[in-house]
Short mmCIF file of C-alpha atoms in Angstrom, two decimals:
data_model
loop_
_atom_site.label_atom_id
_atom_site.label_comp_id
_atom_site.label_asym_id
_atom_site.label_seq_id
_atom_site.Cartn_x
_atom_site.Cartn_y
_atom_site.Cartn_z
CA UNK A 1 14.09 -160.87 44.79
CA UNK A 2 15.38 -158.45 47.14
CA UNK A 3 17.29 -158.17 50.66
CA UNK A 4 16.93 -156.55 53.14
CA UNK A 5 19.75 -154.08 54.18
CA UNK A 6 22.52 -155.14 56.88
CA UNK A 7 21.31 -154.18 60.68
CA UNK A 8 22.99 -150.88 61.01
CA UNK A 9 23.17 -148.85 64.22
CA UNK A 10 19.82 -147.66 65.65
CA UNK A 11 19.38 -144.17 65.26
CA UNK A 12 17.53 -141.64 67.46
CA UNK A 13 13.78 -141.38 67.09
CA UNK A 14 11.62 -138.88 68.42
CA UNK A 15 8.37 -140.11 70.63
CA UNK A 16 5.84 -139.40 68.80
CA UNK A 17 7.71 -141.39 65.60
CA UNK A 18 7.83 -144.42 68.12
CA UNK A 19 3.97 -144.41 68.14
CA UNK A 20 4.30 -145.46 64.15
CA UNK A 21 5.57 -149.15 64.46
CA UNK A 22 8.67 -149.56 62.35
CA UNK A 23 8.58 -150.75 58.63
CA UNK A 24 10.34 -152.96 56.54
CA UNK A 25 10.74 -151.86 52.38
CA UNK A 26 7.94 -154.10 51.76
CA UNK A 27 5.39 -152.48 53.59
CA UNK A 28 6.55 -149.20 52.14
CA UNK A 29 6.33 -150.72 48.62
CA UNK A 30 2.36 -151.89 49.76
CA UNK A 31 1.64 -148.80 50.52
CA UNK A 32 2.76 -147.28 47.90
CA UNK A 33 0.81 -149.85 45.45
CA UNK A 34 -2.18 -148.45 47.29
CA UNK A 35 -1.10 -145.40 46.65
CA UNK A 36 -0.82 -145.86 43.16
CA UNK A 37 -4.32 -147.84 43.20
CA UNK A 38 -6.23 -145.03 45.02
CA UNK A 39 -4.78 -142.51 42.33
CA UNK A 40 -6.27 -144.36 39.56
CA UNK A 41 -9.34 -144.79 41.05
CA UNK A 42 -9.48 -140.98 41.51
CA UNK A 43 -9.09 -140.27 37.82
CA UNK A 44 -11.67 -142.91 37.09
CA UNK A 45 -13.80 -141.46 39.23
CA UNK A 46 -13.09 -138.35 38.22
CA UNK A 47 -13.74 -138.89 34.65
CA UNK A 48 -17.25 -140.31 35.44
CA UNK A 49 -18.35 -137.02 37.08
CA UNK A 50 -16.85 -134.98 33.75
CA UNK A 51 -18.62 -137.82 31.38
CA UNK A 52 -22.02 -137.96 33.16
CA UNK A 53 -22.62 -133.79 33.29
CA UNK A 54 -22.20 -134.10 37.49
CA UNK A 55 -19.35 -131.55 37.54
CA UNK A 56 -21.55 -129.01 39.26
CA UNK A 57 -23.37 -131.64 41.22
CA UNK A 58 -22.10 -129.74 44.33
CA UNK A 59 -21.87 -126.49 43.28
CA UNK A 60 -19.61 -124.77 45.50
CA UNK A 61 -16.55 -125.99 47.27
CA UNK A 62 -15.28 -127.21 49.91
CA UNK A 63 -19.46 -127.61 51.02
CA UNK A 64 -21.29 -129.37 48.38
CA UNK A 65 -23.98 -125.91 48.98
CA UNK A 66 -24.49 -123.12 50.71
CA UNK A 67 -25.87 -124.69 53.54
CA UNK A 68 -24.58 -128.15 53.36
CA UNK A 69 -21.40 -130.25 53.48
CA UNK A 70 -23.43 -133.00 51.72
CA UNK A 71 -25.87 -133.36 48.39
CA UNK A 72 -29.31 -133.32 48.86
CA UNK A 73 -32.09 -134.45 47.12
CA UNK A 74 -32.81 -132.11 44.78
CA UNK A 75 -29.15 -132.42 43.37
CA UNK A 76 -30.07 -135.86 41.81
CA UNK A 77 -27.67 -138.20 40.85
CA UNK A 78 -25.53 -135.70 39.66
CA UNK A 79 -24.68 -134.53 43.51
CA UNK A 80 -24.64 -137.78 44.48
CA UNK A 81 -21.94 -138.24 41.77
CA UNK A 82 -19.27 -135.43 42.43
CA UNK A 83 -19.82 -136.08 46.07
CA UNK A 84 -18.28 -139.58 46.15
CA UNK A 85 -15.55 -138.35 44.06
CA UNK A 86 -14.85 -135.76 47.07
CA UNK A 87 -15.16 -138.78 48.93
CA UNK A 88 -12.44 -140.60 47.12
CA UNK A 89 -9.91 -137.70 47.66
CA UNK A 90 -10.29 -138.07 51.37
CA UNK A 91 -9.24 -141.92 50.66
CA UNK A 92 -6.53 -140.62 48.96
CA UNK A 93 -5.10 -138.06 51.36
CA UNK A 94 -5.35 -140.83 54.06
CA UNK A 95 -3.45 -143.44 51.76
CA UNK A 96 -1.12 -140.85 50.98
CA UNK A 97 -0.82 -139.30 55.11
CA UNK A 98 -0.14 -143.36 55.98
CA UNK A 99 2.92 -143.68 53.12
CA UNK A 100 4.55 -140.74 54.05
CA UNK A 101 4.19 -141.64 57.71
CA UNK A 102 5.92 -145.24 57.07
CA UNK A 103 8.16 -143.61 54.91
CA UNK A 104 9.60 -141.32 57.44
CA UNK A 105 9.77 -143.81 60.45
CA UNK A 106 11.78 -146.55 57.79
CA UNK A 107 15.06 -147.20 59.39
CA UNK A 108 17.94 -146.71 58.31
CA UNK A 109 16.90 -143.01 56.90
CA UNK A 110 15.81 -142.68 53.01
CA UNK A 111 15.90 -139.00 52.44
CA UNK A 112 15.23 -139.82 48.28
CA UNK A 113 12.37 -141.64 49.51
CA UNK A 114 11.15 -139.36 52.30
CA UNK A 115 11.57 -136.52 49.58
CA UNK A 116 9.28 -138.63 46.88
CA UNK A 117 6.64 -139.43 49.73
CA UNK A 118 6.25 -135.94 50.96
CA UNK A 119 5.91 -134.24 47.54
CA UNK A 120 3.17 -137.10 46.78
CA UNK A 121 1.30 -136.11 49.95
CA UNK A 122 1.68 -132.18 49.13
CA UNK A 123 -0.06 -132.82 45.76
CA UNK A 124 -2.93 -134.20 47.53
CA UNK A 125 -3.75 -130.79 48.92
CA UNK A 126 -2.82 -128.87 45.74
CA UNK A 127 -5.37 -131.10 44.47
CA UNK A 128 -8.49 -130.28 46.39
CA UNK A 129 -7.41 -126.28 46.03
CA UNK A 130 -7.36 -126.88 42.17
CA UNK A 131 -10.37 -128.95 41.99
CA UNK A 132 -12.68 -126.40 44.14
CA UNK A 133 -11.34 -123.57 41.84
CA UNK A 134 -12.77 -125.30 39.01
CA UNK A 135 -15.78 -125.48 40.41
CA UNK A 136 -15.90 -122.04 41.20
CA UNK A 137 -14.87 -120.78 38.14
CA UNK A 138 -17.68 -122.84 36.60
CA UNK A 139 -15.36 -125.97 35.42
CA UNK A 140 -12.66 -123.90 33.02
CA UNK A 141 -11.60 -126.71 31.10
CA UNK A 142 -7.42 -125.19 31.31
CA UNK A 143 -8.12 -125.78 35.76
CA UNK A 144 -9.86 -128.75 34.76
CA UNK A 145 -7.11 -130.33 33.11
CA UNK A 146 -4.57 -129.17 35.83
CA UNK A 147 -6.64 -130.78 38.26
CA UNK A 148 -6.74 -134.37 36.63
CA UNK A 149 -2.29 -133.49 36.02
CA UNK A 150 -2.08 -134.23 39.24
CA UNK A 151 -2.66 -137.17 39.32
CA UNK A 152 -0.38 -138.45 36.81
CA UNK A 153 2.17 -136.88 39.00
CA UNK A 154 1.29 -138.18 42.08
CA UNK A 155 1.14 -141.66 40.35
CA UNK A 156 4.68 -141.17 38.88
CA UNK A 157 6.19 -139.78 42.56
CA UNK A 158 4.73 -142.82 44.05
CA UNK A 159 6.36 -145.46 41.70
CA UNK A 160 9.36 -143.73 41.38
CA UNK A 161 9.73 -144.24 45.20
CA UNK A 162 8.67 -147.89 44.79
CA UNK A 163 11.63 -148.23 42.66
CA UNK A 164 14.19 -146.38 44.49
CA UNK A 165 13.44 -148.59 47.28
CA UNK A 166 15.38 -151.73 46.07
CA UNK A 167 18.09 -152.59 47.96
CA UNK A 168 19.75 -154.56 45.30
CA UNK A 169 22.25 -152.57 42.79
CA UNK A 170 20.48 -151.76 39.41
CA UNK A 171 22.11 -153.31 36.22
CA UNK A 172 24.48 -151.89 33.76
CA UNK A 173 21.93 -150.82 30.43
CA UNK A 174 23.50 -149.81 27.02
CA UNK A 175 22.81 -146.07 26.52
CA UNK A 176 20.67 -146.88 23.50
CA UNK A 177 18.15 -148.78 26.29
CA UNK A 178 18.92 -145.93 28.31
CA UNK A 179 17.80 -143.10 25.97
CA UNK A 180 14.57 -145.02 24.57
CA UNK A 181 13.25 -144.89 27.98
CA UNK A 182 13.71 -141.48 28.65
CA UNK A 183 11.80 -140.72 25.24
CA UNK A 184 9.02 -143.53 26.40
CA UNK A 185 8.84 -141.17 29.72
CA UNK A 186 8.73 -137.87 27.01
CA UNK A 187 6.53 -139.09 24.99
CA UNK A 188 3.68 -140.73 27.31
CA UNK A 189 3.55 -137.39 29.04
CA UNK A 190 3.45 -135.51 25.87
CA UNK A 191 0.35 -138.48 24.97
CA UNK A 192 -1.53 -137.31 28.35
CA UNK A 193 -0.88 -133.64 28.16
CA UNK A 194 -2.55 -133.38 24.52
CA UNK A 195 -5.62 -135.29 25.96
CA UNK A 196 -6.54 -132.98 28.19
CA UNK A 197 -6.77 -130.53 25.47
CA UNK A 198 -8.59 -132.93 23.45
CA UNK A 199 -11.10 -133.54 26.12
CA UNK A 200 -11.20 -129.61 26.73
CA UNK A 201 -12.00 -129.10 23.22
CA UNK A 202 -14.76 -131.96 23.09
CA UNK A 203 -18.05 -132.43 24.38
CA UNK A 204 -17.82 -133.98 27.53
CA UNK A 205 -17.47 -130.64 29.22
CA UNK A 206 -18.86 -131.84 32.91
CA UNK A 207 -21.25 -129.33 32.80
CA UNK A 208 -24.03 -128.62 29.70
CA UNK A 209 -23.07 -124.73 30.39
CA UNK A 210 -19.62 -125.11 30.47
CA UNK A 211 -17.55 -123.80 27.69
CA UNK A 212 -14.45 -125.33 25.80
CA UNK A 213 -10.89 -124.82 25.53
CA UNK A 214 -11.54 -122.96 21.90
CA UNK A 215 -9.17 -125.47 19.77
CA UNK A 216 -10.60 -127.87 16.77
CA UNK A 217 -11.44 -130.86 18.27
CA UNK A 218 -10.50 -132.49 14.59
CA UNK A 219 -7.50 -130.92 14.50
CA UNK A 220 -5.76 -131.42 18.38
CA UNK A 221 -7.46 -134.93 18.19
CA UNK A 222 -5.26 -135.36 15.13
CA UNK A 223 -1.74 -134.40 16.39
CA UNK A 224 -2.73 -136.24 19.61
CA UNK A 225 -3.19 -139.42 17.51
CA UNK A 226 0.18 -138.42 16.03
CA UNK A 227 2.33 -137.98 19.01
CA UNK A 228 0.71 -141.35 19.92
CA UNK A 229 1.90 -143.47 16.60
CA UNK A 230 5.34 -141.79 17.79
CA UNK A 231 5.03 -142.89 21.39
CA UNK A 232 4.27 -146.99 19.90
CA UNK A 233 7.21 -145.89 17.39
CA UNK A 234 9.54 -145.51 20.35
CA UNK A 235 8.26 -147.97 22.38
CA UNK A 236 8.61 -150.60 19.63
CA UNK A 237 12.01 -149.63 19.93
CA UNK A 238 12.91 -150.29 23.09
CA UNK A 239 11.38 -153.68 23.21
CA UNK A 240 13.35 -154.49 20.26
CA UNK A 241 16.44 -153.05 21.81
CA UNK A 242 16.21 -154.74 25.18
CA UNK A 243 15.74 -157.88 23.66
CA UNK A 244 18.93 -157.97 22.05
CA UNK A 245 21.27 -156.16 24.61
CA UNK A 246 22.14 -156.80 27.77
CA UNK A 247 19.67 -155.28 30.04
CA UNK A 248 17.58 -157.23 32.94
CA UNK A 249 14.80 -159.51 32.41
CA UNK A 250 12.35 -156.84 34.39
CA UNK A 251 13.25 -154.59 32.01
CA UNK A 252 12.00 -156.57 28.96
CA UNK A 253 9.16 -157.44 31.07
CA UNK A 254 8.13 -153.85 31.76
CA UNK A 255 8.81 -152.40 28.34
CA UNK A 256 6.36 -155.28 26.85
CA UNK A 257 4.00 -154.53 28.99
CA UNK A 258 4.19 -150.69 28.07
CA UNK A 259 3.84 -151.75 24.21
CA UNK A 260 0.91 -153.79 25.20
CA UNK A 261 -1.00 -151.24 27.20
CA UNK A 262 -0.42 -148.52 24.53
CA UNK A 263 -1.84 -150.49 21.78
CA UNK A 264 -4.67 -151.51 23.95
CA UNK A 265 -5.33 -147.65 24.37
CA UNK A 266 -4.70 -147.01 21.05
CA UNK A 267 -7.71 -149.27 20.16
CA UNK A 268 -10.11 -147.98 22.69
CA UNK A 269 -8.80 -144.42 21.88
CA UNK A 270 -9.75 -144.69 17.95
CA UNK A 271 -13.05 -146.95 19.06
CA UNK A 272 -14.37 -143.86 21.08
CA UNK A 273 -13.41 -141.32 18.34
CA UNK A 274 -15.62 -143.27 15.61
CA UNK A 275 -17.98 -144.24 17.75
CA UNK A 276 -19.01 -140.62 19.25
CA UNK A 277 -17.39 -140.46 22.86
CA UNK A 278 -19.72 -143.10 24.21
CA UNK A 279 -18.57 -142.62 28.03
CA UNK A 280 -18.22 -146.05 28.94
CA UNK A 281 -15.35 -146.07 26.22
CA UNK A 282 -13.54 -142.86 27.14
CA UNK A 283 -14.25 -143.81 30.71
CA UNK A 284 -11.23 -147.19 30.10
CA UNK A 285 -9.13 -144.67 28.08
CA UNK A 286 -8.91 -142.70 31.13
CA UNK A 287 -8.45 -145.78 33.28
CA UNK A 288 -5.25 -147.16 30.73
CA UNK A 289 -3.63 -143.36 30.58
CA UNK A 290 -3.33 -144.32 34.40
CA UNK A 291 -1.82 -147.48 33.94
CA UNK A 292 0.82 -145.86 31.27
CA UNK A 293 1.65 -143.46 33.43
CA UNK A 294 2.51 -145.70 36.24
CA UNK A 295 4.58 -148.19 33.67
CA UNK A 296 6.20 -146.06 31.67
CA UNK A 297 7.77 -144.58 35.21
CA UNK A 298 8.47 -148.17 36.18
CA UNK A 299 10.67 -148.69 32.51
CA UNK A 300 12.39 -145.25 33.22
CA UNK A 301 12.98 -146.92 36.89
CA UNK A 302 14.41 -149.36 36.23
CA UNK A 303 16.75 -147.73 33.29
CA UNK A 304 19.54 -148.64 35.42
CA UNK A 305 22.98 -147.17 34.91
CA UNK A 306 25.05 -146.37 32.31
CA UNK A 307 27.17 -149.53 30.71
CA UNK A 308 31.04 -149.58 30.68
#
């Protein structure tokens, strides 16, 4: 359990940052769980509008027509669809507006967390730009997958800021514990990145007229499978090697989870590719690449520093 940090003296602070009441770490870490939470729930979301065909619902950007801001009824369900997932992104600009906000006015001064929180909040815009120019290049699955990236980076900025803002000193890990992580971190990303081309190549395009990314889908949804046996290889690892070194109980804690949470996707990763991409299935793959992403940032996190 943490402390808070001695009262140190009060540094100067601008009027209009005296209108933000003052935070402790705690309700920096809450909002950046919400954060994290809202981020997830954007690549859920976002996966339902790519699994159900709604990808044009709205068919331009940022208006979901011509002559509207809003889906009518003509657009069906599939308007209906992509327009709450616009929807969401305002949720998460506003989560994202409020962390950097209590970020900024935490005393005394964080500049590694101010500089986490504001590149978080940047990627919210770079976002929206990326996700209207898939629309208006008719869903390219390449923008398409840089649009859901961001996520995943958002996600990782967030937690990464979560764990920098500890105020007790992080433990002394052997540099075998130290390396595995790193890989984990390597790896997971590697897992992700290969997904999207998976998902480019496959049929669950967001559109019926959409094209795909021009790869096998046989043969990328092999080596993805492959880089993920590696990923459980490594992560097998480092479970086994922070169980018999010295490294802190949170630690172990996290890097079981992470094993856990990879085999769970590994099952509902091989259950959609035998079963046909049922969307319900690939919809909780997209949900636990979330969750990995946010863990596997939490084990590198909480690495700590090098043993002497």
């Amino acid at each position: 359990m943490t402390t808070e940090p001695p009262p140190r003296e009060a540094e100067p602070v601008s009027r209009f940052w005296r209108l933000v009441p003052e935070p402790s770490l705690d309700v920096v870490r809450r909002w950046g769980w919400a954060s994290v939470a809202v981020n997830i729930g954007i690549v859920v979301t976002g996966g339902l509008v790519r699994l159900t065909g709604s990808g044009l619902g709205c068919p331009t950007w940022p208006s979901c027509t011509d002559d509207s801001y809003v889906p009518h009824a003509a657009l069906g369900y599939h308007g209906a669809i992509e327009f709450t997932n616009r929807m969401l992104g305002f949720v998460v600009g506003v989560v994202a507006i409020c962390t950097w906000l209590v970020v900024m006015r935490y005393r005394p001064v964080r500049h590694d967390l101010r500089r986490l929180a504001t590149a978080a909040a940047l990627g919210v815009p770079l976002q929206a730009v990326i996700g209207g120019i898939s629309v208006l290049t008719g869903l390219n699955p390449w923008i398409v997958s840089a649009h859901f990236l961001v996520s995943p980076i958002i996600i990782t900025l967030t937690v990464s800021m979560m764990r920098r803002s500890r105020t007790s000193p992080y433990p002394h890990t052997p540099p075998v514990v130290r390396a595995l992580a790193t890989a984990c971190v390597v790896a997971v990303w590697l897992t992700v990145a290969l997904g999207t081309v998976v998902t480019g190549a496959g049929p669950h395009s967001g559109d019926p007229e959409t094209g795909r990314n021009g790869f096998d889908p046989e043969l990328v949804s092999q080596l993805h499978a492959d880089v993920v046996f590696g990923l459980l290889g490594i992560t097998i690892a480092l479970v086994i090697a922070t169980r018999v070194t010295a490294t802190s109980r949170t630690l172990r804690k996290l890097a079981a989870w992470l094993l856990a949470i990879e085999l769970l996707q590994g099952v509902v990763g091989f259950t959609q590719y035998f079963t046909g991409l049922p969307w319900g299935v690939v919809l909780v793959h997209m949900f636990l690449a979330g969750l990995l992403i946010a863990l596997v940032t939490a084990v590198y996190g909480e690495r700590g520093t090098p043993a002497t």
